[in-house]
Each structure stands twice: as structure tokens, then as C-alpha cells.
mmCIF file of C-alpha atoms and ligand atoms in Angstrom:
data_model
loop_
_atom_site.group_PDB
_atom_site.id
_atom_site.type_symbol
_atom_site.label_atom_id
_atom_site.label_comp_id
_atom_site.label_asym_id
_atom_site.label_seq_id
_atom_site.Cartn_x
_atom_site.Cartn_y
_atom_site.Cartn_z
ATOM 1 C CA MET A 45 -0.426 0.251 0.461
ATOM 2 C CA ALA A 46 1.779 3.192 -0.794
ATOM 3 C CA ASP A 47 -1.251 5.860 0.801
ATOM 4 C CA GLY A 48 -1.286 6.320 3.894
ATOM 5 C CA ILE A 49 -0.532 8.463 6.746
ATOM 6 C CA THR A 50 2.158 9.856 6.654
ATOM 7 C CA LEU A 51 5.606 11.383 8.903
ATOM 8 C CA GLU A 52 5.787 14.877 7.916
ATOM 9 C CA ASP A 53 1.677 14.584 8.179
ATOM 10 C CA VAL A 54 2.049 14.373 11.885
ATOM 11 C CA LYS A 55 4.221 16.458 12.134
ATOM 12 C CA ALA A 56 2.199 19.199 10.542
ATOM 13 C CA ARG A 57 0.304 18.675 13.748
ATOM 14 C CA GLU A 58 -0.504 21.683 16.422
ATOM 15 C CA ASP A 59 -1.272 18.571 19.437
ATOM 16 C CA ILE A 60 1.238 16.716 17.607
ATOM 17 C CA GLN A 61 4.507 19.522 18.116
ATOM 18 C CA THR A 62 1.999 21.040 21.252
ATOM 19 C CA TYR A 63 2.791 17.636 23.310
ATOM 20 C CA LEU A 64 6.346 17.151 22.521
ATOM 21 C CA GLY A 65 7.358 20.312 23.250
ATOM 22 C CA ARG A 66 5.282 20.643 26.172
ATOM 23 C CA ALA A 67 6.990 15.908 26.824
ATOM 24 C CA ASP A 68 11.140 17.879 26.605
ATOM 25 C CA ARG A 69 9.663 20.863 28.863
ATOM 26 C CA ASN A 70 9.339 18.302 31.544
ATOM 27 C CA MET A 71 11.685 16.407 30.968
ATOM 28 C CA GLU A 72 14.411 19.417 31.088
ATOM 29 C CA ALA A 73 12.751 19.171 34.757
ATOM 30 C CA ILE A 74 13.643 16.650 36.466
ATOM 31 C CA GLY A 75 17.313 16.651 35.305
ATOM 32 C CA TYR A 76 16.667 14.119 32.065
ATOM 33 C CA THR A 77 18.304 14.269 28.708
ATOM 34 C CA GLU A 78 16.983 15.787 25.675
ATOM 35 C CA HIS A 79 13.808 14.187 24.713
ATOM 36 C CA GLY A 80 12.602 16.770 22.149
ATOM 37 C CA PHE A 81 12.661 17.135 18.191
ATOM 38 C CA ARG A 82 15.458 16.843 18.058
ATOM 39 C CA HIS A 83 15.812 13.323 19.571
ATOM 40 C CA ALA A 84 12.088 12.290 18.325
ATOM 41 C CA ASP A 85 13.089 13.283 14.390
ATOM 42 C CA LEU A 86 16.502 10.979 14.827
ATOM 43 C CA VAL A 87 14.505 8.243 16.086
ATOM 44 C CA ALA A 88 11.931 8.368 13.435
ATOM 45 C CA ARG A 89 15.120 8.933 10.623
ATOM 46 C CA ARG A 90 17.174 6.117 12.556
ATOM 47 C CA ALA A 91 14.083 3.978 11.907
ATOM 48 C CA ARG A 92 12.696 4.705 9.063
ATOM 49 C CA SER A 93 16.639 3.907 7.099
ATOM 50 C CA ILE A 94 17.181 0.567 8.694
ATOM 51 C CA MET A 95 13.726 -1.197 7.031
ATOM 52 C CA GLU A 96 15.118 0.505 4.417
ATOM 53 C CA GLU A 97 18.630 -0.542 4.476
ATOM 54 C CA LEU A 98 16.823 -3.670 5.030
ATOM 55 C CA GLY A 99 14.480 -3.845 2.153
ATOM 56 C CA ARG A 100 11.526 -3.671 4.338
ATOM 57 C CA ASP A 101 7.871 -2.469 2.600
ATOM 58 C CA PRO A 102 7.479 0.946 2.453
ATOM 59 C CA ARG A 103 5.077 1.387 3.452
ATOM 60 C CA GLU A 104 6.012 -0.535 7.389
ATOM 61 C CA ALA A 105 9.098 1.908 6.607
ATOM 62 C CA GLU A 106 6.926 5.087 7.813
ATOM 63 C CA LEU A 107 5.492 4.129 9.808
ATOM 64 C CA ALA A 108 7.923 3.257 11.953
ATOM 65 C CA ALA A 109 9.117 6.821 11.106
ATOM 66 C CA ILE A 110 6.166 7.238 13.005
ATOM 67 C CA ALA A 111 6.123 5.686 15.754
ATOM 68 C CA GLY A 112 9.813 6.180 16.006
ATOM 69 C CA TYR A 113 8.681 10.122 16.217
ATOM 70 C CA LEU A 114 6.110 9.731 18.399
ATOM 71 C CA HIS A 115 7.493 7.378 21.099
ATOM 72 C CA ASP A 116 8.563 9.501 23.724
ATOM 73 C CA ILE A 117 5.330 12.377 23.510
ATOM 74 C CA GLY A 118 3.891 10.328 26.429
ATOM 75 C CA ASN A 119 6.679 12.084 28.706
ATOM 76 C CA VAL A 120 4.237 15.162 28.765
ATOM 77 C CA ALA A 121 2.186 13.929 31.437
ATOM 78 C CA ALA A 122 4.126 11.059 33.182
ATOM 79 C CA ARG A 123 7.886 10.437 33.242
ATOM 80 C CA GLU A 124 6.211 6.698 34.514
ATOM 81 C CA GLU A 125 5.439 4.647 31.886
ATOM 82 C CA HIS A 126 5.486 6.944 29.072
ATOM 83 C CA GLY A 127 5.075 4.515 26.980
ATOM 84 C CA GLN A 128 1.619 3.421 27.411
ATOM 85 C CA VAL A 129 0.473 6.916 27.985
ATOM 86 C CA ALA A 130 2.578 7.395 24.453
ATOM 87 C CA VAL A 131 0.300 4.903 22.825
ATOM 88 C CA MET A 132 -2.677 6.348 24.229
ATOM 89 C CA LEU A 133 -2.251 9.333 22.041
ATOM 90 C CA ALA A 134 -0.463 8.177 19.010
ATOM 91 C CA TYR A 135 -3.745 6.112 19.061
ATOM 92 C CA SER A 136 -6.590 8.655 19.484
ATOM 93 C CA VAL A 137 -4.137 11.247 16.985
ATOM 94 C CA LEU A 138 -3.905 8.352 14.359
ATOM 95 C CA LYS A 139 -7.133 7.230 14.630
ATOM 96 C CA GLU A 140 -9.069 11.040 14.069
ATOM 97 C CA MET A 141 -6.810 11.291 11.247
ATOM 98 C CA GLY A 142 -8.107 7.631 9.689
ATOM 99 C CA MET A 143 -5.081 6.387 10.145
ATOM 100 C CA PRO A 144 -6.900 1.356 9.419
ATOM 101 C CA PRO A 145 -6.305 -0.714 12.235
ATOM 102 C CA ALA A 146 -4.020 -3.260 11.181
ATOM 103 C CA GLU A 147 -1.665 -0.241 10.788
ATOM 104 C CA LEU A 148 -2.618 0.949 14.636
ATOM 105 C CA ALA A 149 -2.006 -2.606 16.335
ATOM 106 C CA ASP A 150 1.862 -2.038 13.907
ATOM 107 C CA LEU A 151 1.761 1.142 15.845
ATOM 108 C CA MET A 152 0.493 1.043 19.609
ATOM 109 C CA ALA A 153 3.142 -2.095 19.320
ATOM 110 C CA GLY A 154 6.415 0.637 18.638
ATOM 111 C CA VAL A 155 5.525 3.448 20.250
ATOM 112 C CA GLY A 156 4.557 0.287 23.389
ATOM 113 C CA ASN A 157 7.658 -1.424 23.978
ATOM 114 C CA HIS A 158 10.713 0.768 24.154
ATOM 115 C CA GLU A 159 11.307 1.005 27.388
ATOM 116 C CA GLU A 160 13.614 -0.914 28.867
ATOM 117 C CA ALA A 161 12.296 -2.238 31.914
ATOM 118 C CA TYR A 162 9.433 -3.959 29.705
ATOM 119 C CA GLY A 163 9.215 -3.847 26.248
ATOM 120 C CA ASP A 164 9.572 -6.667 23.878
ATOM 121 C CA PRO A 165 9.775 -6.260 19.954
ATOM 122 C CA PHE A 166 6.095 -7.264 18.349
ATOM 123 C CA GLY A 167 7.329 -6.989 15.017
ATOM 124 C CA PRO A 168 9.748 -5.234 13.395
ATOM 125 C CA VAL A 169 7.741 -1.820 13.373
ATOM 126 C CA ALA A 170 8.806 -1.831 17.600
ATOM 127 C CA ALA A 171 12.641 -3.734 16.811
ATOM 128 C CA ALA A 172 12.857 -0.278 14.003
ATOM 129 C CA VAL A 173 12.177 1.414 16.962
ATOM 130 C CA ILE A 174 13.817 0.117 20.361
ATOM 131 C CA ILE A 175 16.889 0.146 17.759
ATOM 132 C CA ALA A 176 16.762 3.208 16.439
ATOM 133 C CA ASP A 177 16.045 4.589 20.397
ATOM 134 C CA LYS A 178 18.871 2.512 22.269
ATOM 135 C CA SER A 179 21.158 3.238 19.156
ATOM 136 C CA ASP A 180 20.105 7.534 20.476
ATOM 137 C CA VAL A 181 23.769 8.885 22.709
ATOM 138 C CA ALA A 182 24.527 11.921 22.184
ATOM 139 C CA ARG A 183 26.403 14.969 23.614
ATOM 140 C CA SER A 184 22.846 16.912 22.756
ATOM 141 C CA ARG A 185 21.363 15.446 24.098
ATOM 142 C CA VAL A 186 23.326 17.246 27.663
ATOM 143 C CA ARG A 187 21.904 19.996 28.314
ATOM 144 C CA ASP A 188 22.575 21.001 31.522
ATOM 145 C CA MET A 189 27.108 20.872 31.747
ATOM 146 C CA HIS A 190 26.730 21.902 36.314
ATOM 147 C CA PRO A 191 28.320 19.223 38.150
ATOM 148 C CA SER A 192 26.240 19.024 40.677
ATOM 149 C CA ARG A 193 23.641 17.650 37.775
ATOM 150 C CA TYR A 194 25.616 16.125 36.020
ATOM 151 C CA ASP A 195 25.158 12.870 36.308
ATOM 152 C CA GLU A 196 26.538 9.553 35.066
ATOM 153 C CA HIS A 197 23.582 9.129 32.576
ATOM 154 C CA ASP A 198 25.137 13.509 31.947
ATOM 155 C CA ARG A 199 28.871 12.144 31.281
ATOM 156 C CA VAL A 200 28.688 8.843 28.548
ATOM 157 C CA ASN A 201 26.032 10.882 26.981
ATOM 158 C CA TYR A 202 28.815 13.854 26.444
ATOM 159 C CA ALA A 203 31.498 11.576 25.639
ATOM 160 C CA THR A 204 29.881 10.441 23.300
ATOM 161 C CA MET A 205 31.628 12.085 20.257
ATOM 162 C CA SER A 206 29.637 10.424 16.999
ATOM 163 C CA SER A 207 27.692 7.574 17.060
ATOM 164 C CA SER A 208 25.848 5.675 13.565
ATOM 165 C CA LEU A 209 24.018 3.731 12.884
ATOM 166 C CA THR A 210 24.356 0.771 9.969
ATOM 167 C CA VAL A 211 23.657 -2.748 8.164
ATOM 168 C CA ASN A 212 25.711 -4.628 6.382
ATOM 169 C CA HIS A 213 25.398 -4.947 2.852
ATOM 170 C CA GLU A 214 24.479 -8.444 3.261
ATOM 171 C CA ARG A 215 21.620 -7.245 5.104
ATOM 172 C CA THR A 216 22.404 -9.299 8.309
ATOM 173 C CA MET A 217 24.468 -7.142 10.963
ATOM 174 C CA ILE A 218 22.735 -3.737 12.268
ATOM 175 C CA SER A 219 25.464 -2.201 13.830
ATOM 176 C CA LEU A 220 25.995 1.202 16.185
ATOM 177 C CA ARG A 221 30.150 2.694 16.256
ATOM 178 C CA LEU A 222 30.594 4.508 18.982
ATOM 179 C CA GLU A 223 32.959 7.694 18.757
ATOM 180 C CA ILE A 224 33.328 7.921 23.197
ATOM 181 C CA ASP A 225 36.068 10.758 25.208
ATOM 182 C CA THR A 226 37.813 8.324 27.336
ATOM 183 C CA GLN A 227 39.024 11.305 29.629
ATOM 184 C CA ILE A 228 34.958 11.914 29.596
ATOM 185 C CA ALA A 229 33.966 8.760 30.561
ATOM 186 C CA PRO A 230 35.756 4.901 30.196
ATOM 187 C CA ILE A 231 34.020 2.665 27.814
ATOM 188 C CA MET A 232 33.657 1.009 30.604
ATOM 189 C CA GLU A 233 31.723 3.440 31.980
ATOM 190 C CA TYR A 234 29.361 2.632 29.104
ATOM 191 C CA PHE A 235 29.318 -0.261 28.984
ATOM 192 C CA GLU A 236 27.792 -0.752 32.224
ATOM 193 C CA LEU A 237 24.950 2.192 31.185
ATOM 194 C CA PHE A 238 24.016 0.506 29.117
ATOM 195 C CA LEU A 239 24.219 -2.902 28.904
ATOM 196 C CA THR A 240 20.549 -3.967 29.928
ATOM 197 C CA ARG A 241 19.669 -1.493 26.381
ATOM 198 C CA MET A 242 22.017 -3.440 24.205
ATOM 199 C CA VAL A 243 20.870 -6.916 25.045
ATOM 200 C CA MET A 244 16.850 -4.682 24.125
ATOM 201 C CA THR A 245 18.925 -3.475 20.783
ATOM 202 C CA ARG A 246 20.193 -7.264 19.884
ATOM 203 C CA ARG A 247 17.171 -9.079 20.592
ATOM 204 C CA ALA A 248 15.405 -6.573 18.075
ATOM 205 C CA ALA A 249 17.119 -7.084 15.342
ATOM 206 C CA GLN A 250 16.211 -11.535 15.626
ATOM 207 C CA VAL A 251 13.085 -9.881 14.772
ATOM 208 C CA LEU A 252 14.729 -8.844 11.615
ATOM 209 C CA ALA A 253 16.989 -11.293 11.421
ATOM 210 C CA CYS A 254 20.074 -9.928 11.915
ATOM 211 C CA GLU A 255 23.079 -10.062 14.251
ATOM 212 C CA PHE A 256 23.678 -6.573 16.520
ATOM 213 C CA GLU A 257 27.273 -5.315 17.605
ATOM 214 C CA LEU A 258 28.433 -2.370 18.936
ATOM 215 C CA VAL A 259 31.650 -1.665 17.973
ATOM 216 C CA ILE A 260 33.258 1.296 20.017
ATOM 217 C CA ASN A 261 36.374 3.664 19.453
ATOM 218 C CA GLY A 262 37.341 0.878 16.871
ATOM 219 C CA THR A 263 36.928 -2.167 19.443
ATOM 220 C CA LYS A 264 33.860 -4.966 18.527
ATOM 221 C CA LEU A 265 32.311 -4.799 22.064
ATOM 222 C CA LEU A 266 29.658 -7.098 21.548
HETATM 223 FE FE1 LIG B 409 11.411 6.182 26.367
HETATM 224 FE FE1 LIG B 410 12.889 7.564 23.547
#
């Protein structure tokens, strides 16, 4: 199916823009890393590109991009269970826009499973969102360099100079490559903090019939 609601249609909505902006303000208020438009755009872009590079159906790639864009919108209400609130918000907006039930089902699974505590990669859309979300480690996510507010997540994010997510030519391996300034955060610190995310990412990659590898400063760690 070529037609259907696109990410551009979703981004053009005032309600979505308002909720996402407010969600990020809430995260800022409790000292969390950036969870706003930059993160939403990056997760949408990476989720779409994983699907495209794996040669999957274009409509499925569009749904992954929409789910990626909306996955953290539930922070508008509360941090706790924000994935489930995001499901509710995404469902009501997209249903109003006329999205058919089978697409809504993929969308809800994609939005509602991105959290480490309970997320399961229920299908390719959910898997792509998980991999894209967990790959976003970046200096630009850190808001406040003041040492009193600076936690270990901030330090690891701040130490990350660049990240890239790629699919190999044979479509069998998804790689997350990070360049980390080890003066700021040792690689072990990254590994300790993000191990559960990487395990979740590996499970998601399996749903896409791929292996997952983590390469930090040129060394394969996982
Ligand atoms: Fe989240
Ligand atoms: Fe996220």
C-alpha cells in the first residue's frame, strides 16, 4: 500500500507539536537528557533507514518513522509509564486522522515497547523503534554541564562524539558505532550503564533477522 498517513502529516499537526514540546520541557524540569524534537527526529530517521536498508515494505518503513517520532510523547503527562501514555496519545491522534486498524496495531506496538523495563520487540516496526531509540547517545542530549546536576548518563552522553547506525550489505548485521572520549567516560562506564539497552537492541535485531554489534572506538564490544 503506497498511500496512507505519513510522518510529514503527523509532524504538521499542532497537537503533536505541542505535546512533544511540552514533553521535553517536563524532562528538562526533572534534569533528564533531551527528549524533544531532536530525539524524535533522529529516532524517526534511524527507524526508517533500518527498514529501508533491510529492503522492507515502504509502508512499514513509514510506520516505523511515525512510531519513532511519537515514542516519547507520553512524557507530556508523566515520566512513569510514558511509553503507555504515548500509545494512548498516538492512537487517538492517528485514529482521528483515519489510520486503519492494522497500521494502528503496528504503531501501538512500536510506541509502547521502547522502554527497557518491559519492552518487547513485537514485530518489525517495534524492533526498528527500539534499535533507533537505544542508539541515541550524543553530546547534544546533555542540557546542563553544571557538575551538581551532571549524572552518569550525562557523562556518557557527553563523552560520545559521534554515533552511527548501519546495516551491512548482506542485511544480516546491524552495527552501532560510537566514538567516545575516554578522558570523559571510560568505555566500561558506557558498557555498565547501557548493557540492558544493548541486550534489548540485540533482541530487536533478531526480530529483523539480523545480528547486532556494538563497536566503540573501533573495538567490537558486543
Ligand atoms: Fe522513552
Ligand atoms: Fe526515546
